[in-house]
Amino acid sequence: MLLNKTIGFIGGGAMAEALIRGILKSGMIEASQLIVNDISSERLRYLTNLFSVETTSDSQELAKKADVLFLTVKPQVMNHVVDQITPVVSKSTIIVSVAAGVTLSTLQNKMPGVPVVRVMPNTAVAVGEGMSAIALGKYATSSIGEMVSSVFASVGKVVTVGEDLMDAVTGLSGSGPGYVYVLIDALTDAGVRVGFSRQTALLLSAQTLLGAAKMVLETGEHPAKLRDMVTSPGGTSITGIHVLEQKGVRAALIDAVVAATERSKEMGRK
């Protein structure tokens, strides 16, 4: 699908690095197909040494060459980047934006007729276990959506949603790693409290969450059913779950996602 295409990245930060690592590891493209642009020459040298990719300091030059152009920059600089490349972007170039809060309409108003795809990945793409949601712009066909999905599938799981749900994606999976880190940290403290070293407690906590998540994904069972499988009558698990319900942990997580979703909407309106 990406054979013989030139793939460009404007912005060579952590997200670009994770995506480049994933797509090269998957074998869907060769390093010779990649060109990366960044304002930092040090960062460009690092990526060249790491992946043997071509780099450039000229975003317009890259925009002219790229068949697929990933905009992996911070939201606050997106308008500046798009203004720079708009005069040279071809209508056959596929634009993939990963900037939170930057809408498809914002991009398409600046680049009319150009196929644009908006993606909200989370930070776990860095370890190949990310969760990404994609939304297709007006000129992005289903085949373009499949191509973009294949790229992000190389670093985790992918779903396609309407853009109206992108703020909810941000609130749930985009911000979700932060919630999970709080849980891991709290479980680690609990492990220390009951006698483990912090290192052992952290391993027990993190691996337990990883294993539980994998059980949900690989069995396809509802988490409530899996929970019931480990809650023996009068046992330790149901005793602990009872305390979690008393303390409102379930409601707090729901409230956190709703609040983060609303904050994403507010940021998008600015």
PDB file of C-alpha atoms in Angstrom:
ATOM      1  CA  MET A   1       0.000   0.000   0.000  1.00  0.00           C
ATOM      2  CA  LEU A   2       2.955   2.297   0.690  1.00  0.00           C
ATOM      3  CA  LEU A   3       5.247   0.700  -1.851  1.00  0.00           C
ATOM      4  CA  ASN A   4       7.291   3.249  -3.852  1.00  0.00           C
ATOM      5  CA  LYS A   5       5.735   6.170  -1.942  1.00  0.00           C
ATOM      6  CA  THR A   6       7.711   8.925  -0.249  1.00  0.00           C
ATOM      7  CA  ILE A   7       6.689   9.305   3.392  1.00  0.00           C
ATOM      8  CA  GLY A   8       7.404  12.602   5.107  1.00  0.00           C
ATOM      9  CA  PHE A   9       7.298  13.721   8.728  1.00  0.00           C
ATOM     10  CA  ILE A  10       7.183  17.383   9.685  1.00  0.00           C
ATOM     11  CA  GLY A  11       8.198  17.269  13.323  1.00  0.00           C
ATOM     12  CA  GLY A  12      10.778  14.742  14.430  1.00  0.00           C
ATOM     13  CA  GLY A  13       9.803  14.345  18.078  1.00  0.00           C
ATOM     14  CA  ALA A  14       8.803  11.331  20.142  1.00  0.00           C
ATOM     15  CA  MET A  15       5.625  10.610  18.159  1.00  0.00           C
ATOM     16  CA  ALA A  16       7.444  10.656  14.819  1.00  0.00           C
ATOM     17  CA  GLU A  17      10.194   8.450  16.241  1.00  0.00           C
ATOM     18  CA  ALA A  18       7.655   5.912  17.511  1.00  0.00           C
ATOM     19  CA  LEU A  19       5.814   5.794  14.184  1.00  0.00           C
ATOM     20  CA  ILE A  20       9.015   5.496  12.174  1.00  0.00           C
ATOM     21  CA  ARG A  21      10.203   2.659  14.395  1.00  0.00           C
ATOM     22  CA  GLY A  22       6.870   0.861  14.038  1.00  0.00           C
ATOM     23  CA  ILE A  23       6.517   1.112  10.283  1.00  0.00           C
ATOM     24  CA  LEU A  24      10.138   0.136   9.664  1.00  0.00           C
ATOM     25  CA  LYS A  25       9.800  -2.838  12.012  1.00  0.00           C
ATOM     26  CA  SER A  26       6.607  -3.924  10.227  1.00  0.00           C
ATOM     27  CA  GLY A  27       8.449  -3.980   6.904  1.00  0.00           C
ATOM     28  CA  MET A  28       5.750  -1.983   5.113  1.00  0.00           C
ATOM     29  CA  ILE A  29       8.320   0.571   3.916  1.00  0.00           C
ATOM     30  CA  GLU A  30      12.087   0.967   3.624  1.00  0.00           C
ATOM     31  CA  ALA A  31      14.107   3.634   5.390  1.00  0.00           C
ATOM     32  CA  SER A  32      14.991   5.085   1.981  1.00  0.00           C
ATOM     33  CA  GLN A  33      11.322   6.106   1.542  1.00  0.00           C
ATOM     34  CA  LEU A  34      11.364   8.325   4.632  1.00  0.00           C
ATOM     35  CA  ILE A  35      12.215  12.010   4.947  1.00  0.00           C
ATOM     36  CA  VAL A  36      12.007  13.880   8.255  1.00  0.00           C
ATOM     37  CA  ASN A  37      11.901  17.622   8.854  1.00  0.00           C
ATOM     38  CA  ASP A  38      12.520  19.310  12.197  1.00  0.00           C
ATOM     39  CA  ILE A  39      13.740  22.706  13.407  1.00  0.00           C
ATOM     40  CA  SER A  40      16.441  20.986  15.481  1.00  0.00           C
ATOM     41  CA  SER A  41      19.492  19.879  13.516  1.00  0.00           C
ATOM     42  CA  GLU A  42      20.555  17.818  16.522  1.00  0.00           C
ATOM     43  CA  ARG A  43      17.277  15.917  16.409  1.00  0.00           C
ATOM     44  CA  LEU A  44      17.666  15.291  12.687  1.00  0.00           C
ATOM     45  CA  ARG A  45      21.158  13.888  13.209  1.00  0.00           C
ATOM     46  CA  TYR A  46      19.805  11.620  15.919  1.00  0.00           C
ATOM     47  CA  LEU A  47      17.066  10.223  13.641  1.00  0.00           C
ATOM     48  CA  THR A  48      19.507   9.731  10.771  1.00  0.00           C
ATOM     49  CA  ASN A  49      21.865   7.788  13.025  1.00  0.00           C
ATOM     50  CA  LEU A  50      19.006   5.776  14.510  1.00  0.00           C
ATOM     51  CA  PHE A  51      17.036   4.882  11.391  1.00  0.00           C
ATOM     52  CA  SER A  52      19.243   5.843   8.395  1.00  0.00           C
ATOM     53  CA  VAL A  53      16.470   8.110   7.109  1.00  0.00           C
ATOM     54  CA  GLU A  54      16.872  11.216   4.986  1.00  0.00           C
ATOM     55  CA  THR A  55      16.328  14.529   6.756  1.00  0.00           C
ATOM     56  CA  THR A  56      15.786  18.131   5.718  1.00  0.00           C
ATOM     57  CA  SER A  57      15.449  21.496   7.425  1.00  0.00           C
ATOM     58  CA  ASP A  58      13.147  22.742   4.640  1.00  0.00           C
ATOM     59  CA  SER A  59       9.483  21.865   5.251  1.00  0.00           C
ATOM     60  CA  GLN A  60       8.406  23.145   1.826  1.00  0.00           C
ATOM     61  CA  GLU A  61      10.942  20.943   0.086  1.00  0.00           C
ATOM     62  CA  LEU A  62       9.573  17.953   2.011  1.00  0.00           C
ATOM     63  CA  ALA A  63       5.951  18.880   1.279  1.00  0.00           C
ATOM     64  CA  LYS A  64       6.720  18.926  -2.453  1.00  0.00           C
ATOM     65  CA  LYS A  65       8.256  15.447  -2.362  1.00  0.00           C
ATOM     66  CA  ALA A  66       5.967  13.564   0.006  1.00  0.00           C
ATOM     67  CA  ASP A  67       3.129  11.336  -1.153  1.00  0.00           C
ATOM     68  CA  VAL A  68       2.045  10.932   2.480  1.00  0.00           C
ATOM     69  CA  LEU A  69       2.877  13.739   4.889  1.00  0.00           C
ATOM     70  CA  PHE A  70       2.589  13.280   8.652  1.00  0.00           C
ATOM     71  CA  LEU A  71       2.227  16.488  10.657  1.00  0.00           C
ATOM     72  CA  THR A  72       3.703  15.393  13.981  1.00  0.00           C
ATOM     73  CA  VAL A  73       4.051  18.807  15.598  1.00  0.00           C
ATOM     74  CA  LYS A  74       2.562  20.487  18.671  1.00  0.00           C
ATOM     75  CA  PRO A  75      -0.923  22.003  18.201  1.00  0.00           C
ATOM     76  CA  GLN A  76       0.345  25.503  18.954  1.00  0.00           C
ATOM     77  CA  VAL A  77       2.650  25.502  15.921  1.00  0.00           C
ATOM     78  CA  MET A  78       0.335  23.686  13.512  1.00  0.00           C
ATOM     79  CA  ASN A  79      -1.058  26.853  11.902  1.00  0.00           C
ATOM     80  CA  HIS A  80       2.455  28.116  11.187  1.00  0.00           C
ATOM     81  CA  VAL A  81       3.487  24.763   9.684  1.00  0.00           C
ATOM     82  CA  VAL A  82       0.386  24.506   7.504  1.00  0.00           C
ATOM     83  CA  ASP A  83       0.751  28.091   6.289  1.00  0.00           C
ATOM     84  CA  GLN A  84       4.306  27.263   5.209  1.00  0.00           C
ATOM     85  CA  ILE A  85       3.450  24.128   3.244  1.00  0.00           C
ATOM     86  CA  THR A  86       0.041  25.060   1.801  1.00  0.00           C
ATOM     87  CA  PRO A  87       1.452  26.787  -1.334  1.00  0.00           C
ATOM     88  CA  VAL A  88       3.333  23.643  -2.379  1.00  0.00           C
ATOM     89  CA  VAL A  89       1.104  20.759  -1.236  1.00  0.00           C
ATOM     90  CA  SER A  90      -0.382  18.786  -4.109  1.00  0.00           C
ATOM     91  CA  LYS A  91      -4.002  17.638  -4.045  1.00  0.00           C
ATOM     92  CA  SER A  92      -2.675  14.103  -4.408  1.00  0.00           C
ATOM     93  CA  THR A  93      -0.679  14.396  -1.169  1.00  0.00           C
ATOM     94  CA  ILE A  94      -2.238  12.655   1.825  1.00  0.00           C
ATOM     95  CA  ILE A  95      -1.988  14.777   4.981  1.00  0.00           C
ATOM     96  CA  VAL A  96      -2.062  12.977   8.337  1.00  0.00           C
ATOM     97  CA  SER A  97      -2.367  15.230  11.393  1.00  0.00           C
ATOM     98  CA  VAL A  98      -1.714  14.002  14.930  1.00  0.00           C
ATOM     99  CA  ALA A  99      -2.086  17.421  16.591  1.00  0.00           C
ATOM    100  CA  ALA A 100      -4.693  17.312  19.365  1.00  0.00           C
ATOM    101  CA  GLY A 101      -7.533  19.799  18.991  1.00  0.00           C
ATOM    102  CA  VAL A 102      -6.749  20.777  15.391  1.00  0.00           C
ATOM    103  CA  THR A 103      -9.917  19.999  13.452  1.00  0.00           C
ATOM    104  CA  LEU A 104     -10.274  18.605   9.965  1.00  0.00           C
ATOM    105  CA  SER A 105     -12.142  21.733   8.892  1.00  0.00           C
ATOM    106  CA  THR A 106      -9.247  23.924  10.060  1.00  0.00           C
ATOM    107  CA  LEU A 107      -6.825  21.951   7.921  1.00  0.00           C
ATOM    108  CA  GLN A 108      -9.126  21.616   4.929  1.00  0.00           C
ATOM    109  CA  ASN A 109      -9.943  25.310   4.876  1.00  0.00           C
ATOM    110  CA  LYS A 110      -6.232  25.949   4.452  1.00  0.00           C
ATOM    111  CA  MET A 111      -5.700  23.079   1.994  1.00  0.00           C
ATOM    112  CA  PRO A 112      -8.909  22.756  -0.063  1.00  0.00           C
ATOM    113  CA  GLY A 113      -9.227  19.546  -2.045  1.00  0.00           C
ATOM    114  CA  VAL A 114      -6.356  17.837  -0.209  1.00  0.00           C
ATOM    115  CA  PRO A 115      -7.180  14.505   1.504  1.00  0.00           C
ATOM    116  CA  VAL A 116      -6.693  14.964   5.252  1.00  0.00           C
ATOM    117  CA  VAL A 117      -6.832  12.369   8.019  1.00  0.00           C
ATOM    118  CA  ARG A 118      -6.860  13.297  11.695  1.00  0.00           C
ATOM    119  CA  VAL A 119      -5.393  10.833  14.180  1.00  0.00           C
ATOM    120  CA  MET A 120      -5.415  10.786  17.987  1.00  0.00           C
ATOM    121  CA  PRO A 121      -2.803   8.304  19.205  1.00  0.00           C
ATOM    122  CA  ASN A 122      -1.628   7.902  22.786  1.00  0.00           C
ATOM    123  CA  THR A 123       1.885   7.744  24.165  1.00  0.00           C
ATOM    124  CA  ALA A 124       2.000   3.941  24.267  1.00  0.00           C
ATOM    125  CA  VAL A 125       2.808   3.971  20.538  1.00  0.00           C
ATOM    126  CA  ALA A 126       6.378   4.392  21.814  1.00  0.00           C
ATOM    127  CA  VAL A 127       6.353   0.750  22.972  1.00  0.00           C
ATOM    128  CA  GLY A 128       4.194  -0.621  20.153  1.00  0.00           C
ATOM    129  CA  GLU A 129       1.035  -0.831  22.275  1.00  0.00           C
ATOM    130  CA  GLY A 130      -0.649   2.448  21.418  1.00  0.00           C
ATOM    131  CA  MET A 131      -4.336   3.130  20.924  1.00  0.00           C
ATOM    132  CA  SER A 132      -5.116   5.378  17.961  1.00  0.00           C
ATOM    133  CA  ALA A 133      -8.374   6.720  16.580  1.00  0.00           C
ATOM    134  CA  ILE A 134      -8.618   8.100  13.045  1.00  0.00           C
ATOM    135  CA  ALA A 135     -11.180  10.380  11.444  1.00  0.00           C
ATOM    136  CA  LEU A 136     -11.367  10.908   7.695  1.00  0.00           C
ATOM    137  CA  GLY A 137     -11.674  14.308   6.092  1.00  0.00           C
ATOM    138  CA  LYS A 138     -13.966  15.178   3.200  1.00  0.00           C
ATOM    139  CA  TYR A 139     -11.545  14.108   0.481  1.00  0.00           C
ATOM    140  CA  ALA A 140     -10.043  11.092   2.256  1.00  0.00           C
ATOM    141  CA  THR A 141     -11.313   7.854   0.721  1.00  0.00           C
ATOM    142  CA  SER A 142     -11.791   4.556   2.527  1.00  0.00           C
ATOM    143  CA  SER A 143      -8.600   3.233   0.908  1.00  0.00           C
ATOM    144  CA  ILE A 144      -6.692   6.201   2.322  1.00  0.00           C
ATOM    145  CA  GLY A 145      -8.202   5.416   5.709  1.00  0.00           C
ATOM    146  CA  GLU A 146      -7.024   1.811   5.423  1.00  0.00           C
ATOM    147  CA  MET A 147      -3.520   2.946   4.542  1.00  0.00           C
ATOM    148  CA  VAL A 148      -3.313   5.320   7.508  1.00  0.00           C
ATOM    149  CA  SER A 149      -4.784   2.642   9.785  1.00  0.00           C
ATOM    150  CA  SER A 150      -2.090   0.207   8.674  1.00  0.00           C
ATOM    151  CA  VAL A 151       0.603   2.669   9.744  1.00  0.00           C
ATOM    152  CA  PHE A 152      -0.835   3.137  13.214  1.00  0.00           C
ATOM    153  CA  ALA A 153      -1.614  -0.590  13.516  1.00  0.00           C
ATOM    154  CA  SER A 154       2.145  -1.106  13.377  1.00  0.00           C
ATOM    155  CA  VAL A 155       2.372   0.571  16.798  1.00  0.00           C
ATOM    156  CA  GLY A 156      -0.819  -0.697  18.456  1.00  0.00           C
ATOM    157  CA  LYS A 157      -4.576  -0.857  17.912  1.00  0.00           C
ATOM    158  CA  VAL A 158      -6.676   1.411  15.689  1.00  0.00           C
ATOM    159  CA  VAL A 159     -10.336   2.419  15.483  1.00  0.00           C
ATOM    160  CA  THR A 160     -12.064   4.708  12.975  1.00  0.00           C
ATOM    161  CA  VAL A 161     -14.512   7.229  14.434  1.00  0.00           C
ATOM    162  CA  GLY A 162     -16.437  10.307  13.394  1.00  0.00           C
ATOM    163  CA  GLU A 163     -14.590  13.513  14.157  1.00  0.00           C
ATOM    164  CA  ASP A 164     -17.329  14.464  16.607  1.00  0.00           C
ATOM    165  CA  LEU A 165     -15.924  11.753  18.901  1.00  0.00           C
ATOM    166  CA  MET A 166     -12.306  12.906  18.782  1.00  0.00           C
ATOM    167  CA  ASP A 167     -12.629  14.878  22.026  1.00  0.00           C
ATOM    168  CA  ALA A 168     -14.013  11.756  23.700  1.00  0.00           C
ATOM    169  CA  VAL A 169     -11.074   9.771  22.317  1.00  0.00           C
ATOM    170  CA  THR A 170      -8.764  12.360  23.866  1.00  0.00           C
ATOM    171  CA  GLY A 171     -10.562  12.065  27.202  1.00  0.00           C
ATOM    172  CA  LEU A 172     -10.499   8.260  27.249  1.00  0.00           C
ATOM    173  CA  SER A 173      -7.508   6.757  25.449  1.00  0.00           C
ATOM    174  CA  GLY A 174      -5.479   9.911  24.791  1.00  0.00           C
ATOM    175  CA  SER A 175      -5.392  10.889  28.457  1.00  0.00           C
ATOM    176  CA  GLY A 176      -5.921   7.309  29.647  1.00  0.00           C
ATOM    177  CA  PRO A 177      -2.251   6.420  30.200  1.00  0.00           C
ATOM    178  CA  GLY A 178      -2.143   9.174  32.808  1.00  0.00           C
ATOM    179  CA  TYR A 179      -4.997   7.561  34.733  1.00  0.00           C
ATOM    180  CA  VAL A 180      -3.318   4.165  34.538  1.00  0.00           C
ATOM    181  CA  TYR A 181      -0.018   5.561  35.823  1.00  0.00           C
ATOM    182  CA  VAL A 182      -1.898   6.919  38.849  1.00  0.00           C
ATOM    183  CA  LEU A 183      -3.343   3.444  39.447  1.00  0.00           C
ATOM    184  CA  ILE A 184       0.050   1.765  39.095  1.00  0.00           C
ATOM    185  CA  ASP A 185       1.640   4.290  41.436  1.00  0.00           C
ATOM    186  CA  ALA A 186      -1.117   3.796  44.017  1.00  0.00           C
ATOM    187  CA  LEU A 187      -0.892  -0.010  43.805  1.00  0.00           C
ATOM    188  CA  THR A 188       2.886   0.251  44.189  1.00  0.00           C
ATOM    189  CA  ASP A 189       2.465   2.338  47.330  1.00  0.00           C
ATOM    190  CA  ALA A 190       0.016  -0.289  48.582  1.00  0.00           C
ATOM    191  CA  GLY A 191       2.580  -3.001  47.915  1.00  0.00           C
ATOM    192  CA  VAL A 192       5.187  -1.097  49.904  1.00  0.00           C
ATOM    193  CA  ARG A 193       2.617  -0.649  52.684  1.00  0.00           C
ATOM    194  CA  VAL A 194       2.093  -4.420  52.977  1.00  0.00           C
ATOM    195  CA  GLY A 195       5.806  -5.196  53.011  1.00  0.00           C
ATOM    196  CA  PHE A 196       7.327  -5.315  49.502  1.00  0.00           C
ATOM    197  CA  SER A 197      10.323  -3.342  48.301  1.00  0.00           C
ATOM    198  CA  ARG A 198       9.274  -0.546  45.936  1.00  0.00           C
ATOM    199  CA  GLN A 199      10.931  -2.260  42.984  1.00  0.00           C
ATOM    200  CA  THR A 200       9.063  -5.522  43.588  1.00  0.00           C
ATOM    201  CA  ALA A 201       5.790  -3.706  44.279  1.00  0.00           C
ATOM    202  CA  LEU A 202       6.112  -1.777  41.022  1.00  0.00           C
ATOM    203  CA  LEU A 203       6.726  -4.967  39.043  1.00  0.00           C
ATOM    204  CA  LEU A 204       3.760  -6.708  40.677  1.00  0.00           C
ATOM    205  CA  SER A 205       1.492  -3.724  40.003  1.00  0.00           C
ATOM    206  CA  ALA A 206       2.481  -2.942  36.403  1.00  0.00           C
ATOM    207  CA  GLN A 207       2.523  -6.563  35.243  1.00  0.00           C
ATOM    208  CA  THR A 208      -0.855  -7.193  36.884  1.00  0.00           C
ATOM    209  CA  LEU A 209      -2.447  -4.332  34.927  1.00  0.00           C
ATOM    210  CA  LEU A 210      -0.720  -5.444  31.719  1.00  0.00           C
ATOM    211  CA  GLY A 211      -1.905  -9.024  32.161  1.00  0.00           C
ATOM    212  CA  ALA A 212      -5.464  -8.016  32.997  1.00  0.00           C
ATOM    213  CA  ALA A 213      -5.670  -5.768  29.926  1.00  0.00           C
ATOM    214  CA  LYS A 214      -4.314  -8.569  27.749  1.00  0.00           C
ATOM    215  CA  MET A 215      -6.949 -10.951  29.144  1.00  0.00           C
ATOM    216  CA  VAL A 216      -9.704  -8.527  28.094  1.00  0.00           C
ATOM    217  CA  LEU A 217      -8.300  -8.075  24.588  1.00  0.00           C
ATOM    218  CA  GLU A 218      -7.385 -11.683  23.869  1.00  0.00           C
ATOM    219  CA  THR A 219     -10.393 -13.458  25.392  1.00  0.00           C
ATOM    220  CA  GLY A 220     -12.990 -10.980  24.147  1.00  0.00           C
ATOM    221  CA  GLU A 221     -14.854 -11.466  27.406  1.00  0.00           C
ATOM    222  CA  HIS A 222     -16.611  -8.607  29.175  1.00  0.00           C
ATOM    223  CA  PRO A 223     -14.418  -7.303  32.008  1.00  0.00           C
ATOM    224  CA  ALA A 224     -17.267  -7.906  34.462  1.00  0.00           C
ATOM    225  CA  LYS A 225     -17.215 -11.608  33.567  1.00  0.00           C
ATOM    226  CA  LEU A 226     -13.461 -11.779  34.016  1.00  0.00           C
ATOM    227  CA  ARG A 227     -13.845  -9.990  37.342  1.00  0.00           C
ATOM    228  CA  ASP A 228     -16.423 -12.555  38.455  1.00  0.00           C
ATOM    229  CA  MET A 229     -13.972 -15.337  37.584  1.00  0.00           C
ATOM    230  CA  VAL A 230     -11.514 -14.072  40.215  1.00  0.00           C
ATOM    231  CA  THR A 231     -14.020 -13.146  42.940  1.00  0.00           C
ATOM    232  CA  SER A 232     -14.605 -16.244  45.038  1.00  0.00           C
ATOM    233  CA  PRO A 233     -17.421 -16.042  47.624  1.00  0.00           C
ATOM    234  CA  GLY A 234     -16.069 -14.413  50.754  1.00  0.00           C
ATOM    235  CA  GLY A 235     -12.598 -14.197  49.187  1.00  0.00           C
ATOM    236  CA  THR A 236      -9.887 -11.572  48.972  1.00  0.00           C
ATOM    237  CA  SER A 237     -10.762 -10.110  45.554  1.00  0.00           C
ATOM    238  CA  ILE A 238     -14.398  -9.365  46.361  1.00  0.00           C
ATOM    239  CA  THR A 239     -13.294  -7.854  49.663  1.00  0.00           C
ATOM    240  CA  GLY A 240     -10.945  -5.499  47.846  1.00  0.00           C
ATOM    241  CA  ILE A 241     -13.507  -4.686  45.130  1.00  0.00           C
ATOM    242  CA  HIS A 242     -16.039  -3.837  47.838  1.00  0.00           C
ATOM    243  CA  VAL A 243     -13.638  -1.215  49.191  1.00  0.00           C
ATOM    244  CA  LEU A 244     -13.062   0.227  45.686  1.00  0.00           C
ATOM    245  CA  GLU A 245     -16.830   0.605  45.222  1.00  0.00           C
ATOM    246  CA  GLN A 246     -17.200   2.196  48.653  1.00  0.00           C
ATOM    247  CA  LYS A 247     -14.495   4.725  47.812  1.00  0.00           C
ATOM    248  CA  GLY A 248     -16.073   5.606  44.467  1.00  0.00           C
ATOM    249  CA  VAL A 249     -13.163   4.555  42.249  1.00  0.00           C
ATOM    250  CA  ARG A 250     -15.475   3.598  39.361  1.00  0.00           C
ATOM    251  CA  ALA A 251     -17.310   6.937  39.508  1.00  0.00           C
ATOM    252  CA  ALA A 252     -14.021   8.843  39.785  1.00  0.00           C
ATOM    253  CA  LEU A 253     -12.696   7.248  36.590  1.00  0.00           C
ATOM    254  CA  ILE A 254     -15.924   8.035  34.727  1.00  0.00           C
ATOM    255  CA  ASP A 255     -15.793  11.619  35.963  1.00  0.00           C
ATOM    256  CA  ALA A 256     -12.137  11.906  34.911  1.00  0.00           C
ATOM    257  CA  VAL A 257     -12.911  10.855  31.335  1.00  0.00           C
ATOM    258  CA  VAL A 258     -15.894  13.213  31.116  1.00  0.00           C
ATOM    259  CA  ALA A 259     -13.845  16.121  32.506  1.00  0.00           C
ATOM    260  CA  ALA A 260     -10.942  15.463  30.148  1.00  0.00           C
ATOM    261  CA  THR A 261     -13.356  15.263  27.209  1.00  0.00           C
ATOM    262  CA  GLU A 262     -14.873  18.618  28.114  1.00  0.00           C
ATOM    263  CA  ARG A 263     -11.414  20.138  28.498  1.00  0.00           C
ATOM    264  CA  SER A 264     -10.474  18.870  25.040  1.00  0.00           C
ATOM    265  CA  LYS A 265     -13.571  20.575  23.631  1.00  0.00           C
ATOM    266  CA  GLU A 266     -12.637  23.831  25.359  1.00  0.00           C
ATOM    267  CA  MET A 267      -9.109  23.712  23.983  1.00  0.00           C
ATOM    268  CA  GLY A 268     -10.432  23.055  20.482  1.00  0.00           C
ATOM    269  CA  ARG A 269     -12.594  26.179  20.637  1.00  0.00           C
ATOM    270  CA  LYS A 270      -9.625  28.448  21.434  1.00  0.00           C
TER     271      LYS A 270
END
